[in-house]
Coordinates of C-alpha atoms in Angstrom, one line a residue:
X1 CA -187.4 -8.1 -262.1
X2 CA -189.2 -11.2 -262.3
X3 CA -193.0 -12.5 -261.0
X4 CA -193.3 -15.9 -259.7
X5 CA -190.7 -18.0 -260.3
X6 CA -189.0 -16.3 -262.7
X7 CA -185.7 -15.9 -261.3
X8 CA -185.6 -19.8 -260.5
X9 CA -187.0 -20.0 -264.4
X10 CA -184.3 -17.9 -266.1
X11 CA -181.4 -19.4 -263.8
X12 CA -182.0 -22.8 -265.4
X13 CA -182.3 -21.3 -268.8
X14 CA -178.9 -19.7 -268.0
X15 CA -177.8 -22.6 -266.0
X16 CA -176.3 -20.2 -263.3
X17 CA -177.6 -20.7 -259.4
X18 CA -180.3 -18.8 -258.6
X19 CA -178.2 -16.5 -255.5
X20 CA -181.7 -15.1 -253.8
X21 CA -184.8 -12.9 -254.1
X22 CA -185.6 -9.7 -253.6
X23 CA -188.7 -9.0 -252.4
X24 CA -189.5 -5.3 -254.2
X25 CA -190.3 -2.5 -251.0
X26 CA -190.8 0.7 -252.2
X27 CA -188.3 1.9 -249.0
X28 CA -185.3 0.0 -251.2
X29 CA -185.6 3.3 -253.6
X30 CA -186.5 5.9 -251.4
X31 CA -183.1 4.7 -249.5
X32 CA -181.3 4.4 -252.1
X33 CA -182.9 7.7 -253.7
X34 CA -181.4 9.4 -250.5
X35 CA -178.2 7.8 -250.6
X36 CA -177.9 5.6 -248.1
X37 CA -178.4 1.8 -249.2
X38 CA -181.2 -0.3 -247.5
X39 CA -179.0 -2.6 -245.7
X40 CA -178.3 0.7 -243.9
X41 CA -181.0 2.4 -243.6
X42 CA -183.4 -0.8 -242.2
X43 CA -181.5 -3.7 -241.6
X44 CA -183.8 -5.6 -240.7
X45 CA -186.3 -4.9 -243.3
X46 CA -187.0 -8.1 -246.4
X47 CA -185.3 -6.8 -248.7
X48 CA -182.2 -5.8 -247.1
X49 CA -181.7 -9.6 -245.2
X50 CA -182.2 -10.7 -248.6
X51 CA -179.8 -8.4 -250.0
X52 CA -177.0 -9.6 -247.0
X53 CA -177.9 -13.1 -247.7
X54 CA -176.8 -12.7 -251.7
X55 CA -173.7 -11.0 -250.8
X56 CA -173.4 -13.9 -248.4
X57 CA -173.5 -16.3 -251.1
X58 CA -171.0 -13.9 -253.3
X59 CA -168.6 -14.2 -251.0
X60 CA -168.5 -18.1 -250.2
X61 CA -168.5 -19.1 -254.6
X62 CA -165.4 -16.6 -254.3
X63 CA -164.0 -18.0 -251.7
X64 CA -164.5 -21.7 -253.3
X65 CA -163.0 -20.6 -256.3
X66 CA -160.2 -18.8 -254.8
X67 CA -159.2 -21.9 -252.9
X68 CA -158.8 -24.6 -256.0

């Protein structure tokens, strides 16, 4: 968990892409405390589009590097 920035700052020290933020809702635990994951439970709430969108991105550098 980063503030501001952070993830974008720790990506370059890594030199890895930065694949999204999370913005941090308190519903992402209480989901996930009940077992069912927040792209589940509210779709359509920050933090799960966010979460979609990284899987998104996941998925498309594995399917790049599978295809070389």
């Amino acid at each position: 968990m980063y503030g501001s920035a952070g993830g974008e700052n720790a990506a370059k020290t890594l030199e890895a892409p930065l694949l999204g933020c999370v913005p941090l809702e308190i519903d992402v635990r209480v989901s996930g405390d009940g077992g069912e994951p927040i792209v589940l439970a509210q779709p359509e709430s920050p933090s799960a589009q966010s979460l979609s969108a990284i899987a998104q991105q996941i998925v498309m550098q594995v399917v790049e590097t599978s295809d070389r």
